[in-house]
mmCIF file of C-alpha atoms in Angstrom:
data_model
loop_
_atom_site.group_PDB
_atom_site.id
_atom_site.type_symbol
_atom_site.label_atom_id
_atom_site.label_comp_id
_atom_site.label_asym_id
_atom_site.label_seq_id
_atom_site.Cartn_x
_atom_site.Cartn_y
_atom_site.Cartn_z
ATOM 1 C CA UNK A 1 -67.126 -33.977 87.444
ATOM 2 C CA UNK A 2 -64.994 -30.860 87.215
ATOM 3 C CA UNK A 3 -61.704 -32.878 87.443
ATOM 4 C CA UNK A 4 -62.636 -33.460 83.975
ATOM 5 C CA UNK A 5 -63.085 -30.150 82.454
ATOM 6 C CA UNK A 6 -59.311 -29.832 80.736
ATOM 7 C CA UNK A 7 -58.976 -32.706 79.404
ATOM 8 C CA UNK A 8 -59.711 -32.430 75.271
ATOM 9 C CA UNK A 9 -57.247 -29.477 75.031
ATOM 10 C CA UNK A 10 -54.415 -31.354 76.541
ATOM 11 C CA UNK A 11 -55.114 -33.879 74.582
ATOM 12 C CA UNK A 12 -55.131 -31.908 71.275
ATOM 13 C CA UNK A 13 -51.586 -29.599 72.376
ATOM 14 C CA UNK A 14 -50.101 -33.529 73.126
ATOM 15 C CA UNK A 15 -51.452 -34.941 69.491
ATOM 16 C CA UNK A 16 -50.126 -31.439 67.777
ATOM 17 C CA UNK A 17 -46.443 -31.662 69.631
ATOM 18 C CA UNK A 18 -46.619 -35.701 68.945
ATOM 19 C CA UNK A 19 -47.233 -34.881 65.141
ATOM 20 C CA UNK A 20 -44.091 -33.037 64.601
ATOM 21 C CA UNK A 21 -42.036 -34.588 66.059
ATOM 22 C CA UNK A 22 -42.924 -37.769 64.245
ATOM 23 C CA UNK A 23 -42.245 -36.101 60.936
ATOM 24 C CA UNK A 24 -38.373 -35.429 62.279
ATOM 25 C CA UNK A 25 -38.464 -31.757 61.376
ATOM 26 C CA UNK A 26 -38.259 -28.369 63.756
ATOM 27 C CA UNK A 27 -39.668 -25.194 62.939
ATOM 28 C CA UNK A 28 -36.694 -23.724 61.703
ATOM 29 C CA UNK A 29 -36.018 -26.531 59.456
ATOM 30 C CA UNK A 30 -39.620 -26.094 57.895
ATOM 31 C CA UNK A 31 -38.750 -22.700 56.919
ATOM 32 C CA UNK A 32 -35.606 -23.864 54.600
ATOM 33 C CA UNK A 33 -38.058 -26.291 52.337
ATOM 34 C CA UNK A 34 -40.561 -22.900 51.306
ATOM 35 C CA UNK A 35 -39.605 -22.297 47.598
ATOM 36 C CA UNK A 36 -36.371 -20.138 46.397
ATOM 37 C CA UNK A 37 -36.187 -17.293 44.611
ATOM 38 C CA UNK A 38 -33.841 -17.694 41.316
ATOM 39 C CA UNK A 39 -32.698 -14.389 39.610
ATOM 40 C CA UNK A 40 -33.648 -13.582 36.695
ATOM 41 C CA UNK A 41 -31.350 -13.704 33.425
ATOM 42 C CA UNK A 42 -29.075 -10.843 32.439
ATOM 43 C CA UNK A 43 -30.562 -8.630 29.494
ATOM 44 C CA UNK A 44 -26.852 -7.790 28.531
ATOM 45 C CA UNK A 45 -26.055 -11.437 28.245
ATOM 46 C CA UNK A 46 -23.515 -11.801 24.768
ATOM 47 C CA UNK A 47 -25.342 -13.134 22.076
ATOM 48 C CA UNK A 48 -24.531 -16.200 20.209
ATOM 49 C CA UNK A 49 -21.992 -16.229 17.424
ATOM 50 C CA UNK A 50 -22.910 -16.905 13.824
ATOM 51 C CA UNK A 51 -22.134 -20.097 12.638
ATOM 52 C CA UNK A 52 -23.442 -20.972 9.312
ATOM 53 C CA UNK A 53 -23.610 -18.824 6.519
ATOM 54 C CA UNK A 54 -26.964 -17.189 6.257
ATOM 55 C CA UNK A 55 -25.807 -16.245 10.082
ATOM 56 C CA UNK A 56 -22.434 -14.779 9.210
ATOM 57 C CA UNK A 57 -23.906 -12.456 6.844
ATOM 58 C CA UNK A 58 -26.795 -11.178 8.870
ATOM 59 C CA UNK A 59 -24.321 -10.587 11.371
ATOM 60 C CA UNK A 60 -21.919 -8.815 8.773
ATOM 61 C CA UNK A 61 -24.680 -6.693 7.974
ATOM 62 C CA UNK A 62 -25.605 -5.200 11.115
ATOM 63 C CA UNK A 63 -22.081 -3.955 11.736
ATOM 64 C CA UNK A 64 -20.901 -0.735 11.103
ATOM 65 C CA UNK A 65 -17.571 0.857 10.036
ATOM 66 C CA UNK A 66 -15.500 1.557 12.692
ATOM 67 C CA UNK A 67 -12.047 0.082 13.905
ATOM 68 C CA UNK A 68 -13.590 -3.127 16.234
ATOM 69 C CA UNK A 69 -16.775 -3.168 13.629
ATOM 70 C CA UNK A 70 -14.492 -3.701 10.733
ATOM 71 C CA UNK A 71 -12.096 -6.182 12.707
ATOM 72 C CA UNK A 72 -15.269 -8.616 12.967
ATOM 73 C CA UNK A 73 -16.413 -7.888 9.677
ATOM 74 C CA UNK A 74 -12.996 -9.251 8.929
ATOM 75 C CA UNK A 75 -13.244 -12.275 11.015
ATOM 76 C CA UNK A 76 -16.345 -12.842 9.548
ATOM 77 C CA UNK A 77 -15.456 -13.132 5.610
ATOM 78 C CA UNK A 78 -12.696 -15.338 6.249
ATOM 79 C CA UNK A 79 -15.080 -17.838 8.073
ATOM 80 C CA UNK A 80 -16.904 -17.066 4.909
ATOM 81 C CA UNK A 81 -14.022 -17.991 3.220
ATOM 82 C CA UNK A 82 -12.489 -20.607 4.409
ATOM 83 C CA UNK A 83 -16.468 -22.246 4.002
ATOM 84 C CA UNK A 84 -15.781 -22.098 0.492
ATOM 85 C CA UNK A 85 -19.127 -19.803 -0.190
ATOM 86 C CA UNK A 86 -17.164 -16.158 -0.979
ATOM 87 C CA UNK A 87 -18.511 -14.777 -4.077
ATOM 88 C CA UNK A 88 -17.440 -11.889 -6.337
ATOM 89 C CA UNK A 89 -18.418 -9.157 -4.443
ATOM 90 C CA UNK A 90 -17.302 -10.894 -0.909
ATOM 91 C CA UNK A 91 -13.779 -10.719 -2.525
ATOM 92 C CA UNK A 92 -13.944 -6.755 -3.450
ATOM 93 C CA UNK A 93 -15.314 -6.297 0.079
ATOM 94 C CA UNK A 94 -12.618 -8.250 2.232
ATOM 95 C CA UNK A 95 -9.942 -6.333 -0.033
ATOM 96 C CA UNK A 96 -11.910 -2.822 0.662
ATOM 97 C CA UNK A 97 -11.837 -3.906 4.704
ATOM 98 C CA UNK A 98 -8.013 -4.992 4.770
ATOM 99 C CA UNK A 99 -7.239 -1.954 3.077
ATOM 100 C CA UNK A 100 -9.134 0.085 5.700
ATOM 101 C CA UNK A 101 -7.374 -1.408 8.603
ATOM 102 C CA UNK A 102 -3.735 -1.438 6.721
ATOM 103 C CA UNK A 103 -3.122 -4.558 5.704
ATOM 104 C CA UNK A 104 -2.103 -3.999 2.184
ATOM 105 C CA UNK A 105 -0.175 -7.012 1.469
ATOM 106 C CA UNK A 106 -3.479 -8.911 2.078
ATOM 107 C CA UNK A 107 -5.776 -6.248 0.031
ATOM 108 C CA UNK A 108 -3.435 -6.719 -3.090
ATOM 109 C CA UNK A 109 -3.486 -10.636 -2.542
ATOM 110 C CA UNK A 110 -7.425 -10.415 -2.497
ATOM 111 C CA UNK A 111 -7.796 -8.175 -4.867
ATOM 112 C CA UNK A 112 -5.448 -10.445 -7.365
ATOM 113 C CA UNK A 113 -8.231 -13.475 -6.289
ATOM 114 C CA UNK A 114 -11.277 -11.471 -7.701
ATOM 115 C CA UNK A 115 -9.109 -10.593 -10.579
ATOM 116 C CA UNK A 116 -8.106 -14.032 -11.560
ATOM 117 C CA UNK A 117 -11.802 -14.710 -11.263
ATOM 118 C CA UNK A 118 -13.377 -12.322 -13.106
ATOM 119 C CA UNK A 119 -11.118 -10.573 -14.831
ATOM 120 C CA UNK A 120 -11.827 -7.146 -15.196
ATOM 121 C CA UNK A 121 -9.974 -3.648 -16.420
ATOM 122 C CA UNK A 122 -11.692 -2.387 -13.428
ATOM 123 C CA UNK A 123 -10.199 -4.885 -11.144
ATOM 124 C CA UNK A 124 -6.604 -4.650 -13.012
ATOM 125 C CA UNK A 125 -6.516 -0.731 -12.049
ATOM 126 C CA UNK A 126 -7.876 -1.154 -8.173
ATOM 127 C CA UNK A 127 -5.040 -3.675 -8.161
ATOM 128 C CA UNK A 128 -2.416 -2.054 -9.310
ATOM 129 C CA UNK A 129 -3.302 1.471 -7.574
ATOM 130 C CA UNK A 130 -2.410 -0.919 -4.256
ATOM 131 C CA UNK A 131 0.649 0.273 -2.154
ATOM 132 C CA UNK A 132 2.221 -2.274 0.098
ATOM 133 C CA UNK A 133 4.232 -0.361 2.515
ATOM 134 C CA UNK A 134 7.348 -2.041 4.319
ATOM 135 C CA UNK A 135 10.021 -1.502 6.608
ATOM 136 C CA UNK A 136 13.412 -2.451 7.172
ATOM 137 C CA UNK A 137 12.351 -4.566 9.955
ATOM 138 C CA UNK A 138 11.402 -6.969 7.034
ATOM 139 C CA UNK A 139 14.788 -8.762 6.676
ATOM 140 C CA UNK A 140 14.888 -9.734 3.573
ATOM 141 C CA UNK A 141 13.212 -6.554 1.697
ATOM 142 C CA UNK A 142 15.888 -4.516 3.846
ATOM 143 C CA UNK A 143 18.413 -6.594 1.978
ATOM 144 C CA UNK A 144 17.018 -6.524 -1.781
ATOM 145 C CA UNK A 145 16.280 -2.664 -0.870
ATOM 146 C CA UNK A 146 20.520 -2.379 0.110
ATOM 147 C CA UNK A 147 21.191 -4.440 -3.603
ATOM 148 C CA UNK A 148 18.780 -1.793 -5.262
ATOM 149 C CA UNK A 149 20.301 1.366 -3.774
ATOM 150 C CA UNK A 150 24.252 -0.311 -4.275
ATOM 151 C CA UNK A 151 22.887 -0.590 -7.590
ATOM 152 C CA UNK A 152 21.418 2.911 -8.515
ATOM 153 C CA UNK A 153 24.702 4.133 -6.606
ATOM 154 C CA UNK A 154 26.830 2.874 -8.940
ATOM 155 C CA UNK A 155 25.251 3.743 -12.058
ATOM 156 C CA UNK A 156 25.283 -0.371 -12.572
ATOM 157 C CA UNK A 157 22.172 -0.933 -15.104
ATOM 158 C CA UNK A 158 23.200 -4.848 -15.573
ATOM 159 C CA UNK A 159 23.027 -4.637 -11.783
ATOM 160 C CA UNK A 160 19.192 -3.186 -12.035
ATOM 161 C CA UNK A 161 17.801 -5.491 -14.886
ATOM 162 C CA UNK A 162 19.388 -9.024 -12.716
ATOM 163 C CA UNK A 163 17.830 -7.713 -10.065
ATOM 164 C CA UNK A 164 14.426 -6.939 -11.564
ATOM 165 C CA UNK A 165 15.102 -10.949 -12.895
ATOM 166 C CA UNK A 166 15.512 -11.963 -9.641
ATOM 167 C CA UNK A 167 13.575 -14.824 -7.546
ATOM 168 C CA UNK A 168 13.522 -12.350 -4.479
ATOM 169 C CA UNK A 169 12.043 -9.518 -6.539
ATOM 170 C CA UNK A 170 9.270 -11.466 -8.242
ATOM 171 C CA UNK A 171 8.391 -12.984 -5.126
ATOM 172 C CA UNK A 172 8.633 -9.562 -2.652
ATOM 173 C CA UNK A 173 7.464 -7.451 -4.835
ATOM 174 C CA UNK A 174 5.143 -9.009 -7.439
ATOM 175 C CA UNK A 175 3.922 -11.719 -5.640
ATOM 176 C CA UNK A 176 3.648 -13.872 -8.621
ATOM 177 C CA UNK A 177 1.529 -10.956 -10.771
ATOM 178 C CA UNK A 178 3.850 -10.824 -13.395
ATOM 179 C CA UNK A 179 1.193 -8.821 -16.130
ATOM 180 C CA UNK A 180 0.162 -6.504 -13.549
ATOM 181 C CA UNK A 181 1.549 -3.134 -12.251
ATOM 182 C CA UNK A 182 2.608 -3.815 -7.846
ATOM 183 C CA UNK A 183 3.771 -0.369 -6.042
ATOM 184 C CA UNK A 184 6.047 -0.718 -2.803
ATOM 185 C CA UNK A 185 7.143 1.953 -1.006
ATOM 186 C CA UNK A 186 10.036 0.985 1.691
ATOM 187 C CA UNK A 187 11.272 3.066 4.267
ATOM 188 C CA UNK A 188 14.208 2.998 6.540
ATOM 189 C CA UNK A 189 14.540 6.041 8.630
ATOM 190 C CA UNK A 190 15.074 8.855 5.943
ATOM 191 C CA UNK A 191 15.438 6.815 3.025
ATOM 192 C CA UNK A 192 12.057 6.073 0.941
ATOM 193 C CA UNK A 193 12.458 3.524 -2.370
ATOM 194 C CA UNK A 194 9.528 3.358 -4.514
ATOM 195 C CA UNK A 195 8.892 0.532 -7.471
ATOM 196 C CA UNK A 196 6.613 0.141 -9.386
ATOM 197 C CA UNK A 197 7.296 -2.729 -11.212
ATOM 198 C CA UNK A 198 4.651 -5.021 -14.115
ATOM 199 C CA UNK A 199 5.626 -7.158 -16.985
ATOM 200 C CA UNK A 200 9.225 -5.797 -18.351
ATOM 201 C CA UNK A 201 8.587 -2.122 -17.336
ATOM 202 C CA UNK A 202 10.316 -1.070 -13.664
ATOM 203 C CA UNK A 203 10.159 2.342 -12.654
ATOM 204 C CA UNK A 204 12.541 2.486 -9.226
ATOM 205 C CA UNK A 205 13.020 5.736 -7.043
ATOM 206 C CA UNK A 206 15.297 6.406 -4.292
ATOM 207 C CA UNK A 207 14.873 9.641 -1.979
ATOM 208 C CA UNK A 208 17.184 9.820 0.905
ATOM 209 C CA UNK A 209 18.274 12.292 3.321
ATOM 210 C CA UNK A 210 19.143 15.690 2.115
ATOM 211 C CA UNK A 211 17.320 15.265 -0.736
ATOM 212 C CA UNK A 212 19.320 13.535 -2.396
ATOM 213 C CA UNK A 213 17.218 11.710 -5.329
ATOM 214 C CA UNK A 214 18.124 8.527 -7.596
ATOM 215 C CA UNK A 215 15.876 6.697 -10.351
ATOM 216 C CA UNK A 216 15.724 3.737 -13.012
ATOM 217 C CA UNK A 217 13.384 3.352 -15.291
ATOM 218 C CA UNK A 218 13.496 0.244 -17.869
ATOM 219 C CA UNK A 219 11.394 -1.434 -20.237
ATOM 220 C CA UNK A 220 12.719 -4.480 -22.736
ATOM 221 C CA UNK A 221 13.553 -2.012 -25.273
ATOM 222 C CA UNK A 222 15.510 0.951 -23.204
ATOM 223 C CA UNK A 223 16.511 2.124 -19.975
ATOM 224 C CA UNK A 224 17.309 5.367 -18.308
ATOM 225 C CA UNK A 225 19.188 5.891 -14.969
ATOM 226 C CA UNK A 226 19.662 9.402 -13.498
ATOM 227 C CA UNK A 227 20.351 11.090 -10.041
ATOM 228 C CA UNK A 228 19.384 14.815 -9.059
ATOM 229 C CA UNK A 229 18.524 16.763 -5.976
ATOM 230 C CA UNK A 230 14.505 17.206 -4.044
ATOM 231 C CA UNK A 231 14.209 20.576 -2.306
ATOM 232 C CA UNK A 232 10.662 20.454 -0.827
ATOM 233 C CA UNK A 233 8.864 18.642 -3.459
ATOM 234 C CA UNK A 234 10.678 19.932 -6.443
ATOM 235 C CA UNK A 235 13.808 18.832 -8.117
ATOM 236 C CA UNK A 236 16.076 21.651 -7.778
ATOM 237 C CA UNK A 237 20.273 21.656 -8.336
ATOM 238 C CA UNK A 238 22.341 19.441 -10.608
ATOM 239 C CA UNK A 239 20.732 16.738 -12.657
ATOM 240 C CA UNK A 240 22.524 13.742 -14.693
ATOM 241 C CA UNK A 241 20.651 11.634 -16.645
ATOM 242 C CA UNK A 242 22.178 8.618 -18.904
ATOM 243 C CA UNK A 243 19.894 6.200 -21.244
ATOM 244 C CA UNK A 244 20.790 2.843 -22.535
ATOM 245 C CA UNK A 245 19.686 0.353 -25.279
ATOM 246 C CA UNK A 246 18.575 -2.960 -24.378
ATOM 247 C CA UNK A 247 22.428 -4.271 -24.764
ATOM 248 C CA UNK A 248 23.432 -1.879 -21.675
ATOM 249 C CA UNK A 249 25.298 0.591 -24.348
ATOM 250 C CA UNK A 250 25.021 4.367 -23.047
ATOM 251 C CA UNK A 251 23.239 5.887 -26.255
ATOM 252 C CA UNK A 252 22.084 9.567 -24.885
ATOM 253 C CA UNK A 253 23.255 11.670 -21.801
ATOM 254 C CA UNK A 254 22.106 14.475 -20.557
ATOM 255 C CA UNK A 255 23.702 16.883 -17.163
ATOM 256 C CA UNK A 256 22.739 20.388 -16.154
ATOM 257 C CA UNK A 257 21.166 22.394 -13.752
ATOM 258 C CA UNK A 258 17.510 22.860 -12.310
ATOM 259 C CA UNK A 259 15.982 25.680 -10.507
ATOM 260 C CA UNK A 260 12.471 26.718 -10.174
ATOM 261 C CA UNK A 261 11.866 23.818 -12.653
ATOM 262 C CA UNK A 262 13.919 25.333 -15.623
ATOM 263 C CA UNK A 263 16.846 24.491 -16.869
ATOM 264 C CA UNK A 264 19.735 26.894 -16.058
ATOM 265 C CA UNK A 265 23.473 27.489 -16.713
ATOM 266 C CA UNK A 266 25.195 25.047 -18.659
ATOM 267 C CA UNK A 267 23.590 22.213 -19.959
ATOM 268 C CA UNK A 268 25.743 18.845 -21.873
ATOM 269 C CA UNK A 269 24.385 17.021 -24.124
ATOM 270 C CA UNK A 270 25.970 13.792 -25.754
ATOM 271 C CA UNK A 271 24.121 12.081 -28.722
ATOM 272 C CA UNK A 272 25.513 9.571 -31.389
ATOM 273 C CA UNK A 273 28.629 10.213 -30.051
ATOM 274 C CA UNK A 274 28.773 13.786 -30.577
ATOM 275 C CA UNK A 275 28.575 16.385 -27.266
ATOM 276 C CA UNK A 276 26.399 19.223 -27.786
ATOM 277 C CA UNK A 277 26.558 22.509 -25.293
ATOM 278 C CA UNK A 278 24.239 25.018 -24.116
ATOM 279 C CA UNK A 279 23.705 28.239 -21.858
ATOM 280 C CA UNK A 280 20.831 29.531 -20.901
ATOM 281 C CA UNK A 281 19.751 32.775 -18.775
ATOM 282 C CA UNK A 282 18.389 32.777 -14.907
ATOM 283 C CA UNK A 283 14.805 32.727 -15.983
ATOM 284 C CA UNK A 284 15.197 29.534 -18.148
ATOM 285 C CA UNK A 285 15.259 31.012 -21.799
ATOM 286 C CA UNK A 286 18.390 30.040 -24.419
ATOM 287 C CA UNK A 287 21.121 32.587 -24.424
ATOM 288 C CA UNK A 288 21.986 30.217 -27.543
ATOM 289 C CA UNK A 289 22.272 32.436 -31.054
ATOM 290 C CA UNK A 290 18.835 31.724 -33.046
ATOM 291 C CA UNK A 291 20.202 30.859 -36.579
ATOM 292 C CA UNK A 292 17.118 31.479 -39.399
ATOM 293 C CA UNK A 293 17.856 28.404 -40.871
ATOM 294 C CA UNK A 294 16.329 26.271 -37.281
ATOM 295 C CA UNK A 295 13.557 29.973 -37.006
ATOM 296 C CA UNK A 296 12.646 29.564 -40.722
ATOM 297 C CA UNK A 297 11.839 25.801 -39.443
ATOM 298 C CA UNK A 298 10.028 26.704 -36.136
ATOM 299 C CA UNK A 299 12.275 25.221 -33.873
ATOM 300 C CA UNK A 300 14.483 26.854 -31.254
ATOM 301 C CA UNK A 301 18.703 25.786 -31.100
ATOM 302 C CA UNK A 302 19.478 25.187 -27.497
ATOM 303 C CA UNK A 303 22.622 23.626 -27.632
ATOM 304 C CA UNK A 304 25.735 23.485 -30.281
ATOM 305 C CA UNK A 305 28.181 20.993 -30.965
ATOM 306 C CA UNK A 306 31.709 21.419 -30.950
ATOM 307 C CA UNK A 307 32.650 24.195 -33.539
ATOM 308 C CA UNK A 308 28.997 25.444 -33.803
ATOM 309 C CA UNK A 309 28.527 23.742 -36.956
ATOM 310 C CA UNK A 310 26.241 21.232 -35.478
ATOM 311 C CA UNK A 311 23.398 21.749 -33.069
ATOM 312 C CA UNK A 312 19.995 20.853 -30.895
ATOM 313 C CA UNK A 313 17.080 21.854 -31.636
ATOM 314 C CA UNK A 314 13.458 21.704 -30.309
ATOM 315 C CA UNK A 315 10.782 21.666 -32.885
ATOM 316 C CA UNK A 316 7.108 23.750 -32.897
ATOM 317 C CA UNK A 317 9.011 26.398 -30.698
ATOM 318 C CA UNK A 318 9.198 29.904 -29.605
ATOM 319 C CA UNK A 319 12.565 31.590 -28.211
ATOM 320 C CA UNK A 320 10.626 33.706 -25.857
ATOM 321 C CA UNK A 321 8.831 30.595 -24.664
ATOM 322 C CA UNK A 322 11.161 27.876 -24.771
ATOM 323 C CA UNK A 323 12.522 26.330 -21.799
ATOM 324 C CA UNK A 324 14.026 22.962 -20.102
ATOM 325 C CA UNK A 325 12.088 21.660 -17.639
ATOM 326 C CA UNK A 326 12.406 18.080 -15.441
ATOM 327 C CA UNK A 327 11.005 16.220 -18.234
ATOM 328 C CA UNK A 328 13.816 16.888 -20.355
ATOM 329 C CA UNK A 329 16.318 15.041 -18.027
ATOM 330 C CA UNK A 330 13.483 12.208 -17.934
ATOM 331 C CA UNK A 331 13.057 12.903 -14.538
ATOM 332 C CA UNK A 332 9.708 11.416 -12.893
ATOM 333 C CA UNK A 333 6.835 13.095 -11.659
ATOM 334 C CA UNK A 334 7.836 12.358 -8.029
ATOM 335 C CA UNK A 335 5.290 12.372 -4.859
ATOM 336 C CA UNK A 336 5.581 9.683 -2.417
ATOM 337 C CA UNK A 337 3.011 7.415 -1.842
ATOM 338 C CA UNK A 338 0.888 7.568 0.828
#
């Protein structure tokens, strides 16, 4: 009877070893079929970019000013754009942004959009207060800026008014707005030219290197075409200033000297035909004799003409007052643009 004490525990280890192996699989290889852990997602995964509209301007409003801010603000009104959904105030606020980040050529060309749209004084004046800055890397602005210069150089008013005709000019520097005031200010190394150019009126200035300073200034009526010297900021040394009708015919001239903004020295004057000199002391005030005749009137004689039987004289005037200043040669208010 004992022989048979054993027997239902071998027989349940041989069922248990019989059971696995039936299902083809070792211990090891059950451990690899328990569940995986996956990771979780990222939190600083990128969200998705805007698409349609309503999404392109919450996304434009949630950005802030600075330089990469202002670069996707960007990218996000042309999308804007280009969808055919920009309004008035989208066009103001594109031209603000390319402004901020220098593109100036682009902030004029919006800012002409808006004002072709709704046209507006207020629009007119952000417009033309626009400076497009370029460089002589720009081909073929380097080469109307060389025809300009060549121009002023020579005196050569024909010269100025064909070029102010031109195709180049209209397209460089007007861009097509013909009834609106465009400023460009072009540099190559020393050399700054400044124009300011709408409708018929031009106003062109040429600063180079010593100081050396040259302007035009034309409208369809007259013109006037001068040179003179800049000593930091001010126009200081001999001036020469001649003005023209619309025909091109020199009808008034003016040379003399500048320091501390007054006239000094000699001054020539040629009017009608007829040249007319002065003097006048180191302080600015005529050293010319006061005749009562031109005192009985007011007026103050600062130059005579030949013979001292005619003369110049500036109305609503005081002798101890009276001086020649930069607006006298027709000399512009210079500062350059920045």
């Amino acid at each position: 009877m004992r022989k048979n004490k054993f027997n239902f525990p071998i027989c349940f280890t041989f069922l248990l070893l019989a059971g696995l192996t039936a299902c083809g699989q070792t211990p090891a290889e059950t451990e690899q079929i328990l569940p995986m852990q996956t990771e979780a997602p990222s939190a600083t995964a990128e969200p998705a970019e805007p698409f349609t509209e309503e999404q392109l301007r919450q996304a434009i409003s949630e950005l802030k000013e600075d330089e990469a801010s202002l670069a996707r603000k960007q990218e996000y009104y042309e999308r804007l754009l280009a969808m055919d959904v920009f309004g008035e105030g989208d066009y103001v606020e594109l031209a603000r942004i390319y402004g901020s980040r220098g593109n100036w050529e682009e902030q004029r060309r919006m800012l002409s959009k808006v004002l072709r749209l709704y046209p507006s004084v207020e629009y007119a004046e952000q417009l033309s207060a626009v400076t497009v800055y370029r460089d002589d890397t720009e081909e073929e602005m380097a080469a109307l800026a060389d025809r300009i210069r060549e121009a002023l150089e020579q005196q050569d008013v024909p010269a100025l008014r064909a070029l102010a005709l031109s195709e180049e000019w209209h397209r460089l520097l007007q861009e097509g707005m013909e009834a609106i005031e465009t400023r460009t200010h072009y540099q190559a190394g020393e050399d700054i030219l400044q124009i300011a150019a709408g409708g018929q009126a031009v106003e062109i200035t040429w600063c180079g290197g010593q100081g050396r300073f040259l302007f035009y200034r034309a409208d369809a009526a007259e013109a006037a075409l001068g040179t003179a010297s800049l000593a930091d900021g001010a126009y200081a040394g001999e001036v020469k200033t001649a003005y023209y009708d619309g025909e091109g015919n020199v009808t008034k001239s003016v040379q003399g000297t500048l320091s501390d903004g007054v006239c000094v020295g000699k001054l020539t004057v040629v009017y009608q035909g007829v040249e007319y000199v002065g003097t006048f002391h180191e302080d600015g005030s005529t050293a010319e004799e006061q005749l009562k005749e031109a005192a009985d009137q007011g007026g103050v004689i600062y130059a005579y003409g030949q013979g001292g039987r005619t003369y110049l004289y500036q109305e609503n005037a005081d002798p101890a007052d009276f001086r020649l200043g930069p607006a006298f040669f027709g000399l512009p208010e210079y500062a350059e643009w920045r």
